[in-house]
PDB file of N, CA and C in Angstrom:
ATOM      1  N   UNK A   1      34.358  50.151 -56.025  1.00 88.00           N
ATOM      2  CA  UNK A   1      33.087  50.006 -56.709  1.00 88.00           C
ATOM      3  C   UNK A   1      32.596  51.375 -57.184  1.00 88.00           C
ATOM      4  N   UNK A   2      32.063  51.423 -58.371  1.00 88.00           N
ATOM      5  CA  UNK A   2      31.547  52.677 -58.922  1.00 88.00           C
ATOM      6  C   UNK A   2      30.259  53.082 -58.204  1.00 88.00           C
ATOM      7  N   UNK A   3      30.088  54.396 -57.980  1.00 90.00           N
ATOM      8  CA  UNK A   3      28.826  54.849 -57.379  1.00 90.00           C
ATOM      9  C   UNK A   3      27.646  54.512 -58.292  1.00 90.00           C
ATOM     10  N   UNK A   4      26.512  54.296 -57.691  1.00 96.00           N
ATOM     11  CA  UNK A   4      25.310  54.007 -58.469  1.00 96.00           C
ATOM     12  C   UNK A   4      24.777  55.309 -59.066  1.00 96.00           C
ATOM     13  N   UNK A   5      23.855  55.157 -59.977  1.00 95.00           N
ATOM     14  CA  UNK A   5      23.203  56.321 -60.604  1.00 95.00           C
ATOM     15  C   UNK A   5      22.612  57.242 -59.527  1.00 95.00           C
ATOM     16  N   UNK A   6      21.903  56.664 -58.564  1.00 95.00           N
ATOM     17  CA  UNK A   6      21.274  57.461 -57.503  1.00 95.00           C
ATOM     18  C   UNK A   6      22.315  58.178 -56.643  1.00 95.00           C
ATOM     19  N   UNK A   7      23.418  57.510 -56.385  1.00 96.00           N
ATOM     20  CA  UNK A   7      24.490  58.141 -55.601  1.00 96.00           C
ATOM     21  C   UNK A   7      25.092  59.332 -56.343  1.00 96.00           C
ATOM     22  N   UNK A   8      25.223  59.202 -57.661  1.00 96.00           N
ATOM     23  CA  UNK A   8      25.725  60.331 -58.451  1.00 96.00           C
ATOM     24  C   UNK A   8      24.743  61.496 -58.394  1.00 96.00           C
ATOM     25  N   UNK A   9      23.453  61.197 -58.468  1.00 97.00           N
ATOM     26  CA  UNK A   9      22.435  62.249 -58.413  1.00 97.00           C
ATOM     27  C   UNK A   9      22.534  63.026 -57.093  1.00 97.00           C
ATOM     28  N   UNK A  10      22.704  62.310 -55.997  1.00 96.00           N
ATOM     29  CA  UNK A  10      22.857  62.953 -54.687  1.00 96.00           C
ATOM     30  C   UNK A  10      24.115  63.823 -54.682  1.00 96.00           C
ATOM     31  N   UNK A  11      25.204  63.307 -55.244  1.00 96.00           N
ATOM     32  CA  UNK A  11      26.463  64.054 -55.306  1.00 96.00           C
ATOM     33  C   UNK A  11      26.281  65.367 -56.074  1.00 96.00           C
ATOM     34  N   UNK A  12      25.594  65.311 -57.206  1.00 96.00           N
ATOM     35  CA  UNK A  12      25.372  66.526 -58.005  1.00 96.00           C
ATOM     36  C   UNK A  12      24.559  67.552 -57.218  1.00 96.00           C
ATOM     37  N   UNK A  13      23.536  67.080 -56.514  1.00 97.00           N
ATOM     38  CA  UNK A  13      22.705  67.989 -55.720  1.00 97.00           C
ATOM     39  C   UNK A  13      23.523  68.616 -54.588  1.00 97.00           C
ATOM     40  N   UNK A  14      24.289  67.793 -53.891  1.00 96.00           N
ATOM     41  CA  UNK A  14      25.097  68.298 -52.779  1.00 96.00           C
ATOM     42  C   UNK A  14      26.157  69.282 -53.262  1.00 96.00           C
ATOM     43  N   UNK A  15      26.735  69.013 -54.426  1.00 96.00           N
ATOM     44  CA  UNK A  15      27.738  69.910 -54.998  1.00 96.00           C
ATOM     45  C   UNK A  15      27.119  71.274 -55.297  1.00 96.00           C
ATOM     46  N   UNK A  16      25.929  71.276 -55.876  1.00 96.00           N
ATOM     47  CA  UNK A  16      25.246  72.535 -56.186  1.00 96.00           C
ATOM     48  C   UNK A  16      24.914  73.303 -54.915  1.00 96.00           C
ATOM     49  N   UNK A  17      24.453  72.592 -53.898  1.00 97.00           N
ATOM     50  CA  UNK A  17      24.111  73.238 -52.624  1.00 97.00           C
ATOM     51  C   UNK A  17      25.357  73.875 -51.996  1.00 97.00           C
ATOM     52  N   UNK A  18      26.464  73.165 -52.038  1.00 96.00           N
ATOM     53  CA  UNK A  18      27.721  73.727 -51.503  1.00 96.00           C
ATOM     54  C   UNK A  18      28.122  74.989 -52.267  1.00 96.00           C
ATOM     55  N   UNK A  19      27.918  74.978 -53.571  1.00 95.00           N
ATOM     56  CA  UNK A  19      28.260  76.141 -54.393  1.00 95.00           C
ATOM     57  C   UNK A  19      27.424  77.360 -53.985  1.00 95.00           C
ATOM     58  N   UNK A  20      26.152  77.144 -53.733  1.00 97.00           N
ATOM     59  CA  UNK A  20      25.271  78.237 -53.302  1.00 97.00           C
ATOM     60  C   UNK A  20      25.700  78.736 -51.925  1.00 97.00           C
ATOM     61  N   UNK A  21      26.012  77.820 -51.023  1.00 97.00           N
ATOM     62  CA  UNK A  21      26.457  78.205 -49.676  1.00 97.00           C
ATOM     63  C   UNK A  21      27.763  79.000 -49.740  1.00 97.00           C
ATOM     64  N   UNK A  22      28.639  78.623 -50.675  1.00 95.00           N
ATOM     65  CA  UNK A  22      29.897  79.356 -50.859  1.00 95.00           C
ATOM     66  C   UNK A  22      29.590  80.799 -51.280  1.00 95.00           C
ATOM     67  N   UNK A  23      28.626  80.974 -52.166  1.00 95.00           N
ATOM     68  CA  UNK A  23      28.227  82.314 -52.601  1.00 95.00           C
ATOM     69  C   UNK A  23      27.739  83.133 -51.399  1.00 95.00           C
ATOM     70  N   UNK A  24      26.909  82.528 -50.537  1.00 96.00           N
ATOM     71  CA  UNK A  24      26.421  83.230 -49.351  1.00 96.00           C
ATOM     72  C   UNK A  24      27.588  83.708 -48.479  1.00 96.00           C
ATOM     73  N   UNK A  25      28.581  82.832 -48.295  1.00 96.00           N
ATOM     74  CA  UNK A  25      29.742  83.202 -47.465  1.00 96.00           C
ATOM     75  C   UNK A  25      30.528  84.349 -48.105  1.00 96.00           C
ATOM     76  N   UNK A  26      30.743  84.270 -49.397  1.00 94.00           N
ATOM     77  CA  UNK A  26      31.478  85.326 -50.102  1.00 94.00           C
ATOM     78  C   UNK A  26      30.696  86.635 -50.036  1.00 94.00           C
ATOM     79  N   UNK A  27      29.378  86.534 -50.184  1.00 94.00           N
ATOM     80  CA  UNK A  27      28.527  87.722 -50.122  1.00 94.00           C
ATOM     81  C   UNK A  27      28.639  88.376 -48.745  1.00 94.00           C
ATOM     82  N   UNK A  28      28.658  87.555 -47.689  1.00 94.00           N
ATOM     83  CA  UNK A  28      28.772  88.085 -46.320  1.00 94.00           C
ATOM     84  C   UNK A  28      30.088  88.852 -46.143  1.00 94.00           C
ATOM     85  N   UNK A  29      31.149  88.330 -46.731  1.00 94.00           N
ATOM     86  CA  UNK A  29      32.463  88.979 -46.637  1.00 94.00           C
ATOM     87  C   UNK A  29      32.447  90.287 -47.435  1.00 94.00           C
ATOM     88  N   UNK A  30      31.600  90.330 -48.466  1.00 91.00           N
ATOM     89  CA  UNK A  30      31.490  91.539 -49.275  1.00 91.00           C
ATOM     90  C   UNK A  30      32.504  91.597 -50.396  1.00 91.00           C
ATOM     91  N   UNK A  31      32.959  90.445 -50.841  1.00 84.00           N
ATOM     92  CA  UNK A  31      34.000  90.395 -51.868  1.00 84.00           C
ATOM     93  C   UNK A  31      33.491  89.667 -53.108  1.00 84.00           C
ATOM     94  N   UNK A  32      32.304  90.089 -53.598  1.00 90.00           N
ATOM     95  CA  UNK A  32      31.694  89.416 -54.742  1.00 90.00           C
ATOM     96  C   UNK A  32      32.091  90.141 -56.030  1.00 90.00           C
ATOM     97  N   UNK A  33      32.944  89.489 -56.795  1.00 94.00           N
ATOM     98  CA  UNK A  33      33.353  90.067 -58.080  1.00 94.00           C
ATOM     99  C   UNK A  33      32.517  89.449 -59.200  1.00 94.00           C
ATOM    100  N   UNK A  34      32.558  90.085 -60.359  1.00 94.00           N
ATOM    101  CA  UNK A  34      31.827  89.552 -61.510  1.00 94.00           C
ATOM    102  C   UNK A  34      32.326  88.159 -61.881  1.00 94.00           C
ATOM    103  N   UNK A  35      33.626  87.949 -61.742  1.00 95.00           N
ATOM    104  CA  UNK A  35      34.210  86.639 -62.071  1.00 95.00           C
ATOM    105  C   UNK A  35      33.667  85.555 -61.139  1.00 95.00           C
ATOM    106  N   UNK A  36      33.531  85.876 -59.860  1.00 92.00           N
ATOM    107  CA  UNK A  36      32.986  84.913 -58.891  1.00 92.00           C
ATOM    108  C   UNK A  36      31.542  84.583 -59.239  1.00 92.00           C
ATOM    109  N   UNK A  37      30.765  85.608 -59.587  1.00 95.00           N
ATOM    110  CA  UNK A  37      29.360  85.396 -59.940  1.00 95.00           C
ATOM    111  C   UNK A  37      29.244  84.513 -61.179  1.00 95.00           C
ATOM    112  N   UNK A  38      30.041  84.799 -62.190  1.00 95.00           N
ATOM    113  CA  UNK A  38      30.001  84.017 -63.436  1.00 95.00           C
ATOM    114  C   UNK A  38      30.405  82.569 -63.181  1.00 95.00           C
ATOM    115  N   UNK A  39      31.485  82.382 -62.430  1.00 95.00           N
ATOM    116  CA  UNK A  39      31.981  81.024 -62.174  1.00 95.00           C
ATOM    117  C   UNK A  39      30.975  80.234 -61.342  1.00 95.00           C
ATOM    118  N   UNK A  40      30.441  80.847 -60.306  1.00 94.00           N
ATOM    119  CA  UNK A  40      29.464  80.163 -59.457  1.00 94.00           C
ATOM    120  C   UNK A  40      28.215  79.802 -60.229  1.00 94.00           C
ATOM    121  N   UNK A  41      27.740  80.731 -61.026  1.00 96.00           N
ATOM    122  CA  UNK A  41      26.550  80.498 -61.835  1.00 96.00           C
ATOM    123  C   UNK A  41      26.783  79.348 -62.821  1.00 96.00           C
ATOM    124  N   UNK A  42      27.954  79.323 -63.434  1.00 96.00           N
ATOM    125  CA  UNK A  42      28.287  78.266 -64.397  1.00 96.00           C
ATOM    126  C   UNK A  42      28.357  76.903 -63.714  1.00 96.00           C
ATOM    127  N   UNK A  43      28.945  76.853 -62.507  1.00 96.00           N
ATOM    128  CA  UNK A  43      29.053  75.572 -61.795  1.00 96.00           C
ATOM    129  C   UNK A  43      27.676  75.061 -61.377  1.00 96.00           C
ATOM    130  N   UNK A  44      26.802  75.972 -60.962  1.00 96.00           N
ATOM    131  CA  UNK A  44      25.447  75.570 -60.584  1.00 96.00           C
ATOM    132  C   UNK A  44      24.688  75.068 -61.814  1.00 96.00           C
ATOM    133  N   UNK A  45      24.819  75.761 -62.929  1.00 95.00           N
ATOM    134  CA  UNK A  45      24.153  75.347 -64.172  1.00 95.00           C
ATOM    135  C   UNK A  45      24.654  73.977 -64.616  1.00 95.00           C
ATOM    136  N   UNK A  46      25.948  73.720 -64.454  1.00 96.00           N
ATOM    137  CA  UNK A  46      26.529  72.431 -64.831  1.00 96.00           C
ATOM    138  C   UNK A  46      25.891  71.302 -64.013  1.00 96.00           C
ATOM    139  N   UNK A  47      25.723  71.531 -62.724  1.00 95.00           N
ATOM    140  CA  UNK A  47      25.095  70.500 -61.890  1.00 95.00           C
ATOM    141  C   UNK A  47      23.630  70.319 -62.279  1.00 95.00           C
ATOM    142  N   UNK A  48      22.943  71.433 -62.554  1.00 96.00           N
ATOM    143  CA  UNK A  48      21.518  71.365 -62.916  1.00 96.00           C
ATOM    144  C   UNK A  48      21.313  70.473 -64.142  1.00 96.00           C
ATOM    145  N   UNK A  49      22.241  70.552 -65.090  1.00 96.00           N
ATOM    146  CA  UNK A  49      22.137  69.747 -66.316  1.00 96.00           C
ATOM    147  C   UNK A  49      22.246  68.252 -66.025  1.00 96.00           C
ATOM    148  N   UNK A  50      22.914  67.901 -64.947  1.00 97.00           N
ATOM    149  CA  UNK A  50      23.154  66.491 -64.624  1.00 97.00           C
ATOM    150  C   UNK A  50      22.041  65.876 -63.778  1.00 97.00           C
ATOM    151  N   UNK A  51      21.168  66.723 -63.238  1.00 97.00           N
ATOM    152  CA  UNK A  51      20.161  66.266 -62.285  1.00 97.00           C
ATOM    153  C   UNK A  51      18.848  65.955 -62.999  1.00 97.00           C
ATOM    154  N   UNK A  52      18.346  64.757 -62.769  1.00 96.00           N
ATOM    155  CA  UNK A  52      17.105  64.335 -63.416  1.00 96.00           C
ATOM    156  C   UNK A  52      15.847  64.833 -62.714  1.00 96.00           C
ATOM    157  N   UNK A  53      15.972  65.211 -61.449  1.00 96.00           N
ATOM    158  CA  UNK A  53      14.837  65.747 -60.695  1.00 96.00           C
ATOM    159  C   UNK A  53      14.519  67.133 -61.263  1.00 96.00           C
ATOM    160  N   UNK A  54      13.453  67.227 -62.062  1.00 96.00           N
ATOM    161  CA  UNK A  54      13.184  68.465 -62.799  1.00 96.00           C
ATOM    162  C   UNK A  54      12.883  69.654 -61.884  1.00 96.00           C
ATOM    163  N   UNK A  55      12.234  69.413 -60.750  1.00 97.00           N
ATOM    164  CA  UNK A  55      11.940  70.505 -59.814  1.00 97.00           C
ATOM    165  C   UNK A  55      13.236  71.054 -59.230  1.00 97.00           C
ATOM    166  N   UNK A  56      14.093  70.162 -58.799  1.00 97.00           N
ATOM    167  CA  UNK A  56      15.383  70.546 -58.218  1.00 97.00           C
ATOM    168  C   UNK A  56      16.226  71.282 -59.262  1.00 97.00           C
ATOM    169  N   UNK A  57      16.302  70.702 -60.460  1.00 97.00           N
ATOM    170  CA  UNK A  57      17.110  71.291 -61.529  1.00 97.00           C
ATOM    171  C   UNK A  57      16.588  72.665 -61.933  1.00 97.00           C
ATOM    172  N   UNK A  58      15.272  72.807 -62.004  1.00 97.00           N
ATOM    173  CA  UNK A  58      14.676  74.089 -62.369  1.00 97.00           C
ATOM    174  C   UNK A  58      15.014  75.165 -61.336  1.00 97.00           C
ATOM    175  N   UNK A  59      14.904  74.822 -60.071  1.00 97.00           N
ATOM    176  CA  UNK A  59      15.267  75.779 -59.018  1.00 97.00           C
ATOM    177  C   UNK A  59      16.745  76.155 -59.107  1.00 97.00           C
ATOM    178  N   UNK A  60      17.592  75.184 -59.390  1.00 97.00           N
ATOM    179  CA  UNK A  60      19.026  75.470 -59.533  1.00 97.00           C
ATOM    180  C   UNK A  60      19.273  76.438 -60.684  1.00 97.00           C
ATOM    181  N   UNK A  61      18.590  76.228 -61.794  1.00 96.00           N
ATOM    182  CA  UNK A  61      18.759  77.124 -62.943  1.00 96.00           C
ATOM    183  C   UNK A  61      18.337  78.545 -62.575  1.00 96.00           C
ATOM    184  N   UNK A  62      17.223  78.667 -61.859  1.00 97.00           N
ATOM    185  CA  UNK A  62      16.762  79.991 -61.424  1.00 97.00           C
ATOM    186  C   UNK A  62      17.765  80.634 -60.465  1.00 97.00           C
ATOM    187  N   UNK A  63      18.290  79.833 -59.545  1.00 97.00           N
ATOM    188  CA  UNK A  63      19.289  80.337 -58.601  1.00 97.00           C
ATOM    189  C   UNK A  63      20.540  80.777 -59.355  1.00 97.00           C
ATOM    190  N   UNK A  64      20.951  79.987 -60.341  1.00 96.00           N
ATOM    191  CA  UNK A  64      22.130  80.341 -61.141  1.00 96.00           C
ATOM    192  C   UNK A  64      21.968  81.688 -61.825  1.00 96.00           C
ATOM    193  N   UNK A  65      20.788  81.936 -62.375  1.00 96.00           N
ATOM    194  CA  UNK A  65      20.529  83.225 -63.032  1.00 96.00           C
ATOM    195  C   UNK A  65      20.528  84.370 -62.023  1.00 96.00           C
ATOM    196  N   UNK A  66      19.910  84.136 -60.875  1.00 97.00           N
ATOM    197  CA  UNK A  66      19.873  85.173 -59.835  1.00 97.00           C
ATOM    198  C   UNK A  66      21.270  85.438 -59.278  1.00 97.00           C
ATOM    199  N   UNK A  67      22.048  84.382 -59.136  1.00 95.00           N
ATOM    200  CA  UNK A  67      23.412  84.535 -58.656  1.00 95.00           C
ATOM    201  C   UNK A  67      24.231  85.356 -59.652  1.00 95.00           C
ATOM    202  N   UNK A  68      24.066  85.077 -60.942  1.00 95.00           N
ATOM    203  CA  UNK A  68      24.797  85.827 -61.972  1.00 95.00           C
ATOM    204  C   UNK A  68      24.458  87.314 -61.908  1.00 95.00           C
ATOM    205  N   UNK A  69      23.212  87.618 -61.523  1.00 96.00           N
ATOM    206  CA  UNK A  69      22.765  89.019 -61.413  1.00 96.00           C
ATOM    207  C   UNK A  69      23.046  89.583 -60.011  1.00 96.00           C
ATOM    208  N   UNK A  70      23.639  88.762 -59.135  1.00 95.00           N
ATOM    209  CA  UNK A  70      23.936  89.137 -57.756  1.00 95.00           C
ATOM    210  C   UNK A  70      22.676  89.573 -57.005  1.00 95.00           C
ATOM    211  N   UNK A  71      21.591  88.864 -57.264  1.00 96.00           N
ATOM    212  CA  UNK A  71      20.316  89.130 -56.597  1.00 96.00           C
ATOM    213  C   UNK A  71      20.224  88.230 -55.368  1.00 96.00           C
ATOM    214  N   UNK A  72      20.852  88.672 -54.283  1.00 95.00           N
ATOM    215  CA  UNK A  72      20.965  87.843 -53.074  1.00 95.00           C
ATOM    216  C   UNK A  72      19.602  87.462 -52.515  1.00 95.00           C
ATOM    217  N   UNK A  73      18.634  88.369 -52.558  1.00 97.00           N
ATOM    218  CA  UNK A  73      17.323  88.055 -51.981  1.00 97.00           C
ATOM    219  C   UNK A  73      16.644  86.921 -52.744  1.00 97.00           C
ATOM    220  N   UNK A  74      16.718  86.957 -54.073  1.00 98.00           N
ATOM    221  CA  UNK A  74      16.106  85.887 -54.863  1.00 98.00           C
ATOM    222  C   UNK A  74      16.841  84.567 -54.659  1.00 98.00           C
ATOM    223  N   UNK A  75      18.163  84.626 -54.564  1.00 97.00           N
ATOM    224  CA  UNK A  75      18.939  83.412 -54.308  1.00 97.00           C
ATOM    225  C   UNK A  75      18.504  82.810 -52.968  1.00 97.00           C
ATOM    226  N   UNK A  76      18.360  83.659 -51.956  1.00 97.00           N
ATOM    227  CA  UNK A  76      17.934  83.170 -50.634  1.00 97.00           C
ATOM    228  C   UNK A  76      16.542  82.549 -50.692  1.00 97.00           C
ATOM    229  N   UNK A  77      15.612  83.219 -51.378  1.00 98.00           N
ATOM    230  CA  UNK A  77      14.240  82.712 -51.480  1.00 98.00           C
ATOM    231  C   UNK A  77      14.200  81.355 -52.176  1.00 98.00           C
ATOM    232  N   UNK A  78      14.908  81.240 -53.299  1.00 97.00           N
ATOM    233  CA  UNK A  78      14.916  79.992 -54.061  1.00 97.00           C
ATOM    234  C   UNK A  78      15.662  78.894 -53.294  1.00 97.00           C
ATOM    235  N   UNK A  79      16.707  79.300 -52.580  1.00 97.00           N
ATOM    236  CA  UNK A  79      17.459  78.332 -51.783  1.00 97.00           C
ATOM    237  C   UNK A  79      16.577  77.757 -50.679  1.00 97.00           C
ATOM    238  N   UNK A  80      15.725  78.606 -50.088  1.00 97.00           N
ATOM    239  CA  UNK A  80      14.787  78.124 -49.069  1.00 97.00           C
ATOM    240  C   UNK A  80      13.866  77.067 -49.683  1.00 97.00           C
ATOM    241  N   UNK A  81      13.370  77.328 -50.897  1.00 97.00           N
ATOM    242  CA  UNK A  81      12.521  76.342 -51.587  1.00 97.00           C
ATOM    243  C   UNK A  81      13.295  75.051 -51.834  1.00 97.00           C
ATOM    244  N   UNK A  82      14.546  75.204 -52.245  1.00 96.00           N
ATOM    245  CA  UNK A  82      15.399  74.045 -52.538  1.00 96.00           C
ATOM    246  C   UNK A  82      15.579  73.178 -51.292  1.00 96.00           C
ATOM    247  N   UNK A  83      15.753  73.822 -50.154  1.00 94.00           N
ATOM    248  CA  UNK A  83      15.944  73.086 -48.893  1.00 94.00           C
ATOM    249  C   UNK A  83      14.727  72.243 -48.519  1.00 94.00           C
ATOM    250  N   UNK A  84      13.567  72.593 -49.045  1.00 95.00           N
ATOM    251  CA  UNK A  84      12.339  71.839 -48.730  1.00 95.00           C
ATOM    252  C   UNK A  84      12.255  70.544 -49.541  1.00 95.00           C
ATOM    253  N   UNK A  85      13.066  70.440 -50.586  1.00 95.00           N
ATOM    254  CA  UNK A  85      13.030  69.257 -51.457  1.00 95.00           C
ATOM    255  C   UNK A  85      13.907  68.136 -50.900  1.00 95.00           C
ATOM    256  N   UNK A  86      13.521  66.903 -51.146  1.00 90.00           N
ATOM    257  CA  UNK A  86      14.384  65.792 -50.717  1.00 90.00           C
ATOM    258  C   UNK A  86      15.631  65.696 -51.597  1.00 90.00           C
ATOM    259  N   UNK A  87      16.720  65.270 -50.993  1.00 90.00           N
ATOM    260  CA  UNK A  87      17.961  65.046 -51.780  1.00 90.00           C
ATOM    261  C   UNK A  87      18.043  63.628 -52.105  1.00 90.00           C
TER     262      UNK A  87
END
């Protein structure tokens, strides 16, 4: 059976969250290259485009931009806000 619209929305949100968590892990290791930042930012932006929850999508877009700039503090701050939202 095909997933419902709501199930797809949850999947997109969870995928974006995993992408951000992956960035945190890579940052901890200290192996953040420009290619990793660009790819991660692009994947987060792709999920943001698919999400109808405008608050969630807006935060993802902001996180994507901060990730591209390797601004770990802003990514952490926005991620904290994201965690407060329902999935």
